[in-house]
Amino acid sequence: MEKIVENQRAFFNSGQSNLIDFRKKQLKKLKSVLQQNEDLLNKAIYSDFKKSEFDTYVTELALLYKDIDEAIKKLGSWAKRKKVSTNLFNFPAKSYIIPEPLGVCLIIGAWNYPYQLSIAPSIAAIAAGNTVILKPSEIPSATSKIMAMLISENFDPNFFAVVEGGKEETTQLLKQKFDKIFFTGSTKIGQIVYEAAAKNLTPVTLELGGKSPAFITENCNLEISVKRLIWGKFLNAGQTCIAPDYVMVHKSIKEKFLQMAKDEVIKERFAFENDNYVQIINEDNFERLEKLLVKEKIYFGGGLDKENRFFEPTIMRNVSFEDAVMQEEIFGPILPVITYENIDDAIRQVNELPKPLSCYVFTKDKEIKNKILSKISFGGGAVNDTVMHIANPNLPFGGVGKSGIGNYHGKAGFSAFSHYKSVLQKYTWFEPSLKYFPRSASKLKWIKRLIKL
């Protein structure tokens, strides 16, 4: 580990990774490698948890291709020195900000979207001019192996390297001195990463999770709201950090909502063979989810096939904030339904939990929409939709509080892996005497006037 970091630091110090043409060339190569090996990537992820070619392209590869195209197109503008105004107190001078890469970056990916959550931050780091050591999640072992193979065969490890392994390898990596650490995963592991980074004062971006609420108000378009909610919840079998974790439904439409949600799940026919469902990633997570079920509260679903790790999309009703399913992020295909009468009470209940990564509001009422958006702190979200805010590169993606630190995607991703160096450039043809000896009352008066300008 130490040698890999040492070699990457030498490469970074050579200045090669900072060249704009070099960055673009590497990004183009990465896109080409991914496109030419889509069959291998599809087979690997299917063997890990039966993710289809359709979903792999839509939720992983398409987003990566878009990220690369966006970075190549706008890199010149992002990396350009930015002129800013200079105050009169510093006359005569000009001021500007220079984006510069941080250095050697460690990126620790997650298992639920193994390509997207490993390679997307790598794209941002490369675009910003850094070197990258990628540690994919070991849980989907086939995707980890294919990423390691493709990157090692096509990139100089002194610039872009993959380290495979589990807890032991990650622990060893975290003992090294990095210039940036980017982690996607659970809050519990995020705290460990943050603690390790603090020893070297290494800046971090933590993309974590939390219990993301969805509000279904009495005056929403219920048909389209249910359709979008069910899609966002059971996409990837609920193993999505920004999936709606639970739903707050107005009491007056509870029964109608439940029936429509059930009908929508039936209509979608979630199954591996339909290319619209995946396995629970492993037995440990399967058993964890199984323990969250309360038989008498299951409105629909609850069917389990442990051997094939198939967990039927499940809707639970009459759920309270005290139930086990509300004590942790579900990260699976269980949708708890909680009813409310007063929106202020519902907001208060949501705010008693840690700040969520996402929040979704389904309503036609502008006042209710603005109330929820202003009173609940969350990373990002959507009005009358779920999940899709992640597909807009102009929206920074990240959490707040226990759901994360920092953000990325598009320009925000470039910024996450950059330091913005501030420079004041003074001219020498004039130098006022105000700040020099001797001090005087008149000089102080002029200084006070200038400070106000």
GROMACS .gro file of C-alpha atoms in nm:
model
  453
    1MET     CA    1   0.000   0.000   0.000
    2GLU     CA    2   0.275   0.239   0.097
    3LYS     CA    3   0.459   0.177  -0.231
    4ILE     CA    4   0.149   0.239  -0.443
    5VAL     CA    5   0.086   0.570  -0.269
    6GLU     CA    6   0.453   0.665  -0.294
    7ASN     CA    7   0.461   0.595  -0.669
    8GLN     CA    8   0.141   0.790  -0.727
    9ARG     CA    9   0.274   1.086  -0.533
   10ALA     CA   10   0.586   1.089  -0.749
   11PHE     CA   11   0.370   1.077  -1.062
   12PHE     CA   12   0.151   1.360  -0.933
   13ASN     CA   13   0.454   1.570  -0.844
   14SER     CA   14   0.579   1.531  -1.202
   15GLY     CA   15   0.286   1.752  -1.306
   16GLN     CA   16   0.167   1.516  -1.577
   17SER     CA   17  -0.178   1.448  -1.429
   18ASN     CA   18  -0.238   1.822  -1.407
   19LEU     CA   19  -0.216   1.876  -1.783
   20ILE     CA   20  -0.560   1.939  -1.935
   21ASP     CA   21  -0.484   1.731  -2.244
   22PHE     CA   22  -0.371   1.441  -2.026
   23ARG     CA   23  -0.689   1.454  -1.820
   24LYS     CA   24  -0.909   1.453  -2.128
   25LYS     CA   25  -0.714   1.170  -2.285
   26GLN     CA   26  -0.754   0.954  -1.975
   27LEU     CA   27  -1.126   1.026  -1.953
   28LYS     CA   28  -1.176   0.936  -2.318
   29LYS     CA   29  -0.981   0.616  -2.265
   30LEU     CA   30  -1.193   0.527  -1.963
   31LYS     CA   31  -1.514   0.571  -2.161
   32SER     CA   32  -1.374   0.361  -2.445
   33VAL     CA   33  -1.268   0.083  -2.206
   34LEU     CA   34  -1.613   0.073  -2.047
   35GLN     CA   35  -1.795   0.074  -2.382
   36GLN     CA   36  -1.576  -0.195  -2.534
   37ASN     CA   37  -1.626  -0.422  -2.234
   38GLU     CA   38  -1.996  -0.378  -2.163
   39ASP     CA   39  -2.058  -0.751  -2.211
   40LEU     CA   40  -1.800  -0.838  -1.943
   41LEU     CA   41  -1.937  -0.573  -1.710
   42ASN     CA   42  -2.293  -0.701  -1.759
   43LYS     CA   43  -2.196  -1.063  -1.692
   44ALA     CA   44  -2.002  -0.971  -1.379
   45ILE     CA   45  -2.278  -0.769  -1.217
   46TYR     CA   46  -2.542  -1.029  -1.309
   47SER     CA   47  -2.338  -1.300  -1.141
   48ASP     CA   48  -2.314  -1.086  -0.826
   49PHE     CA   49  -2.684  -1.009  -0.775
   50LYS     CA   50  -2.872  -1.070  -1.100
   51LYS     CA   51  -2.873  -0.711  -1.221
   52SER     CA   52  -2.991  -0.702  -1.581
   53GLU     CA   53  -2.824  -0.547  -1.883
   54PHE     CA   54  -3.110  -0.295  -1.899
   55ASP     CA   55  -3.074  -0.176  -1.538
   56THR     CA   56  -2.694  -0.185  -1.553
   57TYR     CA   57  -2.695   0.051  -1.847
   58VAL     CA   58  -2.969   0.283  -1.718
   59THR     CA   59  -2.854   0.310  -1.354
   60GLU     CA   60  -2.479   0.269  -1.391
   61LEU     CA   61  -2.309   0.293  -1.731
   62ALA     CA   62  -2.527   0.566  -1.883
   63LEU     CA   63  -2.458   0.791  -1.585
   64LEU     CA   64  -2.084   0.727  -1.616
   65TYR     CA   65  -2.081   0.805  -1.988
   66LYS     CA   66  -2.273   1.125  -1.920
   67ASP     CA   67  -2.028   1.221  -1.642
   68ILE     CA   68  -1.731   1.167  -1.874
   69ASP     CA   69  -1.885   1.363  -2.162
   70GLU     CA   70  -1.975   1.648  -1.926
   71ALA     CA   71  -1.623   1.662  -1.781
   72ILE     CA   72  -1.451   1.657  -2.121
   73LYS     CA   73  -1.680   1.928  -2.257
   74LYS     CA   74  -1.653   2.163  -1.960
   75LEU     CA   75  -1.308   2.082  -1.821
   76GLY     CA   76  -1.145   2.385  -1.983
   77SER     CA   77  -1.394   2.617  -1.815
   78TRP     CA   78  -1.380   2.439  -1.479
   79ALA     CA   79  -0.998   2.446  -1.465
   80LYS     CA   80  -0.962   2.803  -1.591
   81ARG     CA   81  -0.826   3.073  -1.365
   82LYS     CA   82  -1.120   3.285  -1.244
   83LYS     CA   83  -1.085   3.660  -1.211
   84VAL     CA   84  -1.262   3.822  -0.915
   85SER     CA   85  -1.304   4.184  -0.814
   86THR     CA   86  -1.050   4.360  -0.593
   87ASN     CA   87  -1.154   4.598  -0.318
   88LEU     CA   88  -1.035   4.957  -0.314
   89PHE     CA   89  -0.826   4.894  -0.001
   90ASN     CA   90  -0.592   4.679  -0.214
   91PHE     CA   91  -0.559   4.926  -0.503
   92PRO     CA   92  -0.373   4.890  -0.735
   93ALA     CA   93  -0.410   4.514  -0.789
   94LYS     CA   94  -0.602   4.232  -0.948
   95SER     CA   95  -0.733   3.914  -0.787
   96TYR     CA   96  -0.798   3.566  -0.917
   97ILE     CA   97  -0.865   3.208  -0.809
   98ILE     CA   98  -0.673   2.911  -0.949
   99PRO     CA   99  -0.826   2.561  -0.925
  100GLU     CA  100  -0.556   2.306  -0.853
  101PRO     CA  101  -0.570   1.927  -0.794
  102LEU     CA  102  -0.534   1.801  -0.439
  103GLY     CA  103  -0.294   1.514  -0.515
  104VAL     CA  104  -0.323   1.142  -0.443
  105CYS     CA  105  -0.687   1.042  -0.386
  106LEU     CA  106  -0.836   0.732  -0.227
  107ILE     CA  107  -1.185   0.637  -0.346
  108ILE     CA  108  -1.374   0.367  -0.159
  109GLY     CA  109  -1.674   0.244  -0.356
  110ALA     CA  110  -2.002   0.085  -0.248
  111TRP     CA  111  -2.163  -0.246  -0.342
  112ASN     CA  112  -2.518  -0.146  -0.435
  113TYR     CA  113  -2.421   0.034  -0.757
  114PRO     CA  114  -2.068  -0.102  -0.783
  115TYR     CA  115  -1.971   0.057  -1.116
  116GLN     CA  116  -2.139   0.394  -1.074
  117LEU     CA  117  -2.035   0.451  -0.712
  118SER     CA  118  -1.672   0.353  -0.776
  119ILE     CA  119  -1.605   0.508  -1.115
  120ALA     CA  120  -1.812   0.830  -1.093
  121PRO     CA  121  -1.594   0.981  -0.817
  122SER     CA  122  -1.287   0.853  -1.005
  123ILE     CA  123  -1.402   1.052  -1.310
  124ALA     CA  124  -1.431   1.366  -1.097
  125ALA     CA  125  -1.087   1.310  -0.943
  126ILE     CA  126  -0.923   1.257  -1.284
  127ALA     CA  127  -1.098   1.562  -1.428
  128ALA     CA  128  -0.957   1.770  -1.144
  129GLY     CA  129  -0.602   1.651  -1.220
  130ASN     CA  130  -0.541   1.400  -0.941
  131THR     CA  131  -0.410   1.046  -0.927
  132VAL     CA  132  -0.652   0.779  -0.805
  133ILE     CA  133  -0.639   0.465  -0.595
  134LEU     CA  134  -0.975   0.292  -0.618
  135LYS     CA  135  -1.089   0.041  -0.357
  136PRO     CA  136  -1.411  -0.121  -0.488
  137SER     CA  137  -1.644  -0.299  -0.250
  138GLU     CA  138  -1.545  -0.664  -0.209
  139ILE     CA  139  -1.907  -0.775  -0.153
  140PRO     CA  140  -1.994  -0.796  -0.526
  141SER     CA  141  -1.670  -0.984  -0.599
  142ALA     CA  142  -1.716  -1.026  -0.974
  143THR     CA  143  -1.761  -0.652  -1.036
  144SER     CA  144  -1.458  -0.578  -0.818
  145LYS     CA  145  -1.249  -0.819  -1.023
  146ILE     CA  146  -1.362  -0.685  -1.361
  147MET     CA  147  -1.294  -0.324  -1.260
  148ALA     CA  148  -0.950  -0.420  -1.131
  149MET     CA  149  -0.870  -0.608  -1.452
  150LEU     CA  150  -0.987  -0.338  -1.692
  151ILE     CA  151  -0.817  -0.054  -1.507
  152SER     CA  152  -0.488  -0.238  -1.451
  153GLU     CA  153  -0.473  -0.342  -1.818
  154ASN     CA  154  -0.539   0.006  -1.954
  155PHE     CA  155  -0.396   0.259  -1.710
  156ASP     CA  156  -0.059   0.329  -1.554
  157PRO     CA  157  -0.095   0.223  -1.186
  158ASN     CA  158   0.113   0.526  -1.091
  159PHE     CA  159  -0.184   0.729  -1.214
  160PHE     CA  160  -0.493   0.507  -1.168
  161ALA     CA  161  -0.478   0.187  -0.964
  162VAL     CA  162  -0.724  -0.056  -0.807
  163VAL     CA  163  -0.669  -0.227  -0.473
  164GLU     CA  164  -0.900  -0.520  -0.410
  165GLY     CA  165  -0.978  -0.675  -0.076
  166GLY     CA  166  -1.188  -0.643   0.235
  167LYS     CA  167  -1.159  -0.493   0.580
  168GLU     CA  168  -0.789  -0.569   0.621
  169GLU     CA  169  -0.686  -0.407   0.293
  170THR     CA  170  -0.909  -0.105   0.354
  171THR     CA  171  -0.759  -0.063   0.702
  172GLN     CA  172  -0.408  -0.068   0.557
  173LEU     CA  173  -0.502   0.186   0.292
  174LEU     CA  174  -0.647   0.420   0.553
  175LYS     CA  175  -0.313   0.419   0.736
  176GLN     CA  176  -0.150   0.589   0.436
  177LYS     CA  177  -0.125   0.963   0.381
  178PHE     CA  178  -0.369   1.077   0.113
  179ASP     CA  179  -0.459   1.423  -0.011
  180LYS     CA  180  -0.829   1.334  -0.041
  181ILE     CA  181  -1.049   1.044   0.068
  182PHE     CA  182  -1.388   0.984  -0.092
  183PHE     CA  183  -1.609   0.720   0.069
  184THR     CA  184  -1.953   0.586  -0.020
  185GLY     CA  185  -2.124   0.353   0.224
  186SER     CA  186  -2.282   0.327   0.566
  187THR     CA  187  -2.270   0.593   0.834
  188LYS     CA  188  -2.098   0.348   1.071
  189ILE     CA  189  -1.806   0.283   0.833
  190GLY     CA  190  -1.803   0.648   0.732
  191GLN     CA  191  -1.722   0.741   1.091
  192ILE     CA  192  -1.423   0.504   1.084
  193VAL     CA  193  -1.300   0.657   0.758
  194TYR     CA  194  -1.345   1.008   0.896
  195GLU     CA  195  -1.148   0.921   1.209
  196ALA     CA  196  -0.861   0.774   1.002
  197ALA     CA  197  -0.854   1.081   0.776
  198ALA     CA  198  -0.840   1.315   1.075
  199LYS     CA  199  -0.501   1.178   1.179
  200ASN     CA  200  -0.347   1.334   0.867
  201LEU     CA  201  -0.598   1.621   0.839
  202THR     CA  202  -0.703   1.469   0.507
  203PRO     CA  203  -1.014   1.628   0.353
  204VAL     CA  204  -1.300   1.384   0.300
  205THR     CA  205  -1.623   1.348   0.111
  206LEU     CA  206  -1.860   1.101   0.278
  207GLU     CA  207  -2.162   0.980   0.082
  208LEU     CA  208  -2.366   0.796   0.342
  209GLY     CA  209  -2.739   0.731   0.381
  210GLY     CA  210  -3.028   0.759   0.622
  211LYS     CA  211  -3.403   0.725   0.640
  212SER     CA  212  -3.527   0.930   0.345
  213PRO     CA  213  -3.896   1.022   0.372
  214ALA     CA  214  -4.156   1.062   0.100
  215PHE     CA  215  -4.466   1.273   0.162
  216ILE     CA  216  -4.791   1.186  -0.018
  217THR     CA  217  -5.028   1.476   0.045
  218GLU     CA  218  -5.406   1.468   0.007
  219ASN     CA  219  -5.403   1.687  -0.304
  220CYS     CA  220  -5.128   1.521  -0.508
  221ASN     CA  221  -5.174   1.349  -0.842
  222LEU     CA  222  -5.205   1.012  -0.672
  223GLU     CA  223  -5.177   0.796  -0.981
  224ILE     CA  224  -4.847   0.936  -1.105
  225SER     CA  225  -4.719   0.980  -0.748
  226VAL     CA  226  -4.767   0.611  -0.671
  227LYS     CA  227  -4.610   0.508  -1.001
  228ARG     CA  228  -4.296   0.714  -0.941
  229LEU     CA  229  -4.274   0.621  -0.572
  230ILE     CA  230  -4.298   0.246  -0.636
  231TRP     CA  231  -4.036   0.266  -0.913
  232GLY     CA  232  -3.792   0.462  -0.693
  233LYS     CA  233  -3.848   0.243  -0.388
  234PHE     CA  234  -3.808  -0.099  -0.550
  235LEU     CA  235  -3.542  -0.007  -0.804
  236ASN     CA  236  -3.240  -0.230  -0.733
  237ALA     CA  237  -3.462  -0.415  -0.481
  238GLY     CA  238  -3.459  -0.109  -0.259
  239GLN     CA  239  -3.079  -0.121  -0.227
  240THR     CA  240  -3.042   0.245  -0.320
  241CYS     CA  241  -2.910   0.508  -0.080
  242ILE     CA  242  -3.156   0.769  -0.211
  243ALA     CA  243  -3.458   0.536  -0.230
  244PRO     CA  244  -3.761   0.659  -0.035
  245ASP     CA  245  -3.712   0.472   0.292
  246TYR     CA  246  -4.065   0.524   0.422
  247VAL     CA  247  -4.376   0.714   0.315
  248MET     CA  248  -4.588   0.964   0.508
  249VAL     CA  249  -4.942   0.946   0.367
  250HIS     CA  250  -5.228   1.178   0.455
  251LYS     CA  251  -5.492   0.989   0.651
  252SER     CA  252  -5.772   1.081   0.409
  253ILE     CA  253  -5.611   0.893   0.118
  254LYS     CA  254  -5.441   0.609   0.309
  255GLU     CA  255  -5.663   0.322   0.184
  256LYS     CA  256  -5.665   0.450  -0.172
  257PHE     CA  257  -5.287   0.487  -0.164
  258LEU     CA  258  -5.236   0.136  -0.031
  259GLN     CA  259  -5.456  -0.019  -0.297
  260MET     CA  260  -5.291   0.179  -0.578
  261ALA     CA  261  -4.942   0.096  -0.445
  262LYS     CA  262  -5.030  -0.275  -0.436
  263ASP     CA  263  -5.171  -0.257  -0.789
  264GLU     CA  264  -4.858  -0.083  -0.915
  265VAL     CA  265  -4.628  -0.347  -0.765
  266ILE     CA  266  -4.838  -0.621  -0.927
  267LYS     CA  267  -4.835  -0.435  -1.257
  268GLU     CA  268  -4.456  -0.402  -1.254
  269ARG     CA  269  -4.415  -0.780  -1.203
  270PHE     CA  270  -4.084  -0.747  -1.022
  271ALA     CA  271  -3.873  -1.054  -1.099
  272PHE     CA  272  -3.522  -1.142  -1.219
  273GLU     CA  273  -3.654  -1.274  -1.549
  274ASN     CA  274  -3.832  -0.945  -1.618
  275ASP     CA  275  -3.501  -0.754  -1.601
  276ASN     CA  276  -3.646  -0.524  -1.336
  277TYR     CA  277  -3.535  -0.675  -1.005
  278VAL     CA  278  -3.218  -0.795  -0.835
  279GLN     CA  279  -3.117  -1.024  -0.553
  280ILE     CA  280  -3.045  -0.902  -0.203
  281ILE     CA  281  -2.669  -0.871  -0.214
  282ASN     CA  282  -2.586  -1.145   0.041
  283GLU     CA  283  -2.733  -1.368   0.312
  284ASP     CA  284  -2.643  -1.132   0.596
  285ASN     CA  285  -2.846  -0.849   0.444
  286PHE     CA  286  -3.128  -1.088   0.357
  287GLU     CA  287  -3.153  -1.200   0.720
  288ARG     CA  288  -3.129  -0.841   0.845
  289LEU     CA  289  -3.425  -0.742   0.626
  290GLU     CA  290  -3.625  -1.048   0.724
  291LYS     CA  291  -3.605  -0.946   1.091
  292LEU     CA  292  -3.766  -0.610   1.009
  293LEU     CA  293  -4.090  -0.773   0.891
  294VAL     CA  294  -4.389  -0.783   1.125
  295LYS     CA  295  -4.635  -1.036   0.986
  296GLU     CA  296  -4.953  -0.866   1.107
  297LYS     CA  297  -4.842  -0.534   0.955
  298ILE     CA  298  -4.769  -0.671   0.605
  299TYR     CA  299  -5.030  -0.528   0.369
  300PHE     CA  300  -4.879  -0.681   0.058
  301GLY     CA  301  -4.580  -0.899  -0.026
  302GLY     CA  302  -4.355  -1.058   0.230
  303GLY     CA  303  -4.266  -1.357   0.013
  304LEU     CA  304  -3.909  -1.482   0.063
  305ASP     CA  305  -3.678  -1.723  -0.118
  306LYS     CA  306  -3.362  -1.732   0.087
  307GLU     CA  307  -3.180  -1.976  -0.141
  308ASN     CA  308  -3.208  -1.735  -0.436
  309ARG     CA  309  -3.195  -1.425  -0.214
  310PHE     CA  310  -3.531  -1.313  -0.355
  311PHE     CA  311  -3.716  -1.072  -0.128
  312GLU     CA  312  -4.060  -0.983  -0.260
  313PRO     CA  313  -4.150  -0.611  -0.272
  314THR     CA  314  -4.333  -0.560   0.055
  315ILE     CA  315  -4.567  -0.288   0.182
  316MET     CA  316  -4.621  -0.252   0.557
  317ARG     CA  317  -4.912  -0.051   0.701
  318ASN     CA  318  -5.002   0.084   1.045
  319VAL     CA  319  -4.632   0.146   1.106
  320SER     CA  320  -4.516   0.378   1.384
  321PHE     CA  321  -4.182   0.551   1.441
  322GLU     CA  322  -4.122   0.306   1.728
  323ASP     CA  323  -4.125  -0.005   1.506
  324ALA     CA  324  -3.799  -0.187   1.430
  325VAL     CA  325  -3.831  -0.104   1.062
  326MET     CA  326  -3.805   0.266   1.155
  327GLN     CA  327  -3.493   0.232   1.370
  328GLU     CA  328  -3.243   0.197   1.087
  329GLU     CA  329  -3.210   0.261   0.716
  330ILE     CA  330  -3.395  -0.025   0.547
  331PHE     CA  331  -3.185  -0.053   0.231
  332GLY     CA  332  -3.415  -0.316   0.090
  333PRO     CA  333  -3.760  -0.375  -0.064
  334ILE     CA  334  -3.975  -0.291   0.238
  335LEU     CA  335  -4.199   0.017   0.224
  336PRO     CA  336  -4.339   0.125   0.564
  337VAL     CA  337  -4.652   0.342   0.539
  338ILE     CA  338  -4.715   0.595   0.817
  339THR     CA  339  -5.026   0.813   0.818
  340TYR     CA  340  -5.052   1.174   0.929
  341GLU     CA  341  -5.331   1.430   0.968
  342ASN     CA  342  -5.136   1.751   1.025
  343ILE     CA  343  -4.836   1.833   0.807
  344ASP     CA  344  -4.663   2.020   1.089
  345ASP     CA  345  -4.682   1.713   1.313
  346ALA     CA  346  -4.548   1.497   1.030
  347ILE     CA  347  -4.254   1.732   0.975
  348ARG     CA  348  -4.180   1.732   1.348
  349GLN     CA  349  -4.170   1.350   1.353
  350VAL     CA  350  -3.935   1.337   1.054
  351ASN     CA  351  -3.708   1.597   1.212
  352GLU     CA  352  -3.669   1.384   1.524
  353LEU     CA  353  -3.464   1.143   1.311
  354PRO     CA  354  -3.111   1.222   1.180
  355LYS     CA  355  -3.101   1.439   0.869
  356PRO     CA  356  -3.180   1.220   0.565
  357LEU     CA  357  -2.989   1.194   0.241
  358SER     CA  358  -3.306   1.259   0.038
  359CYS     CA  359  -3.661   1.385   0.076
  360TYR     CA  360  -3.951   1.355  -0.166
  361VAL     CA  361  -4.268   1.561  -0.173
  362PHE     CA  362  -4.573   1.468  -0.380
  363THR     CA  363  -4.816   1.757  -0.381
  364LYS     CA  364  -4.995   2.023  -0.586
  365ASP     CA  365  -5.002   2.255  -0.285
  366LYS     CA  366  -4.727   2.516  -0.313
  367GLU     CA  367  -4.756   2.611   0.055
  368ILE     CA  368  -4.709   2.252   0.175
  369LYS     CA  369  -4.423   2.198  -0.069
  370ASN     CA  370  -4.239   2.508   0.053
  371LYS     CA  371  -4.304   2.421   0.417
  372ILE     CA  372  -4.150   2.075   0.383
  373LEU     CA  373  -3.854   2.198   0.177
  374SER     CA  374  -3.777   2.477   0.421
  375LYS     CA  375  -3.830   2.291   0.750
  376ILE     CA  376  -3.661   1.957   0.675
  377SER     CA  377  -3.285   1.952   0.622
  378PHE     CA  378  -3.175   1.689   0.370
  379GLY     CA  379  -2.905   1.629   0.112
  380GLY     CA  380  -3.114   1.649  -0.204
  381GLY     CA  381  -3.448   1.537  -0.334
  382ALA     CA  382  -3.738   1.597  -0.565
  383VAL     CA  383  -4.091   1.731  -0.586
  384ASN     CA  384  -4.336   1.488  -0.749
  385ASP     CA  385  -4.063   1.234  -0.825
  386THR     CA  386  -3.803   1.011  -0.663
  387VAL     CA  387  -3.435   0.936  -0.727
  388MET     CA  388  -3.414   1.124  -1.058
  389HIS     CA  389  -3.236   1.428  -0.914
  390ILE     CA  390  -2.920   1.216  -0.928
  391ALA     CA  391  -2.942   1.224  -1.309
  392ASN     CA  392  -2.900   1.602  -1.331
  393PRO     CA  393  -2.526   1.688  -1.330
  394ASN     CA  394  -2.612   2.049  -1.246
  395LEU     CA  395  -2.744   1.943  -0.905
  396PRO     CA  396  -2.467   1.874  -0.650
  397PHE     CA  397  -2.522   1.533  -0.489
  398GLY     CA  398  -2.442   1.473  -0.124
  399GLY     CA  399  -2.573   1.446   0.228
  400VAL     CA  400  -2.587   1.658   0.541
  401GLY     CA  401  -2.521   1.563   0.902
  402LYS     CA  402  -2.514   1.186   0.943
  403SER     CA  403  -2.615   1.138   0.579
  404GLY     CA  404  -2.287   1.274   0.449
  405ILE     CA  405  -2.025   1.543   0.413
  406GLY     CA  406  -1.956   1.724   0.085
  407ASN     CA  407  -2.103   1.659  -0.257
  408TYR     CA  408  -2.015   1.577  -0.616
  409HIS     CA  409  -2.146   1.527  -0.975
  410GLY     CA  410  -2.067   1.765  -1.258
  411LYS     CA  411  -1.893   2.085  -1.152
  412ALA     CA  412  -1.944   1.992  -0.786
  413GLY     CA  413  -1.741   1.675  -0.843
  414PHE     CA  414  -1.455   1.873  -0.995
  415SER     CA  415  -1.466   2.107  -0.695
  416ALA     CA  416  -1.469   1.816  -0.449
  417PHE     CA  417  -1.125   1.708  -0.573
  418SER     CA  418  -0.980   2.057  -0.616
  419HIS     CA  419  -0.828   2.329  -0.402
  420TYR     CA  420  -0.915   2.683  -0.503
  421LYS     CA  421  -0.600   2.888  -0.461
  422SER     CA  422  -0.659   3.260  -0.402
  423VAL     CA  423  -0.406   3.510  -0.540
  424LEU     CA  424  -0.378   3.887  -0.499
  425GLN     CA  425  -0.142   4.039  -0.759
  426LYS     CA  426  -0.029   4.391  -0.673
  427TYR     CA  427   0.106   4.641  -0.923
  428THR     CA  428   0.423   4.835  -0.840
  429TRP     CA  429   0.356   5.170  -1.007
  430PHE     CA  430   0.181   5.311  -0.698
  431GLU     CA  431   0.196   5.246  -0.323
  432PRO     CA  432  -0.020   5.444  -0.077
  433SER     CA  433   0.137   5.531   0.257
  434LEU     CA  434  -0.167   5.467   0.475
  435LYS     CA  435  -0.050   5.138   0.630
  436TYR     CA  436   0.308   5.249   0.690
  437PHE     CA  437   0.478   5.435   0.976
  438PRO     CA  438   0.416   5.691   1.111
  439ARG     CA  439   0.061   5.619   1.236
  440SER     CA  440  -0.173   5.916   1.255
  441ALA     CA  441  -0.535   6.007   1.326
  442SER     CA  442  -0.587   6.124   0.968
  443LYS     CA  443  -0.453   5.795   0.827
  444LEU     CA  444  -0.686   5.597   1.056
  445LYS     CA  445  -0.979   5.808   0.939
  446TRP     CA  446  -0.900   5.731   0.576
  447ILE     CA  447  -0.857   5.360   0.651
  448LYS     CA  448  -1.200   5.351   0.816
  449ARG     CA  449  -1.351   5.520   0.511
  450LEU     CA  450  -1.185   5.278   0.268
  451ILE     CA  451  -1.289   4.970   0.467
  452LYS     CA  452  -1.655   5.073   0.424
  453LEU     CA  453  -1.626   5.090   0.044
   0.00000   0.00000   0.00000
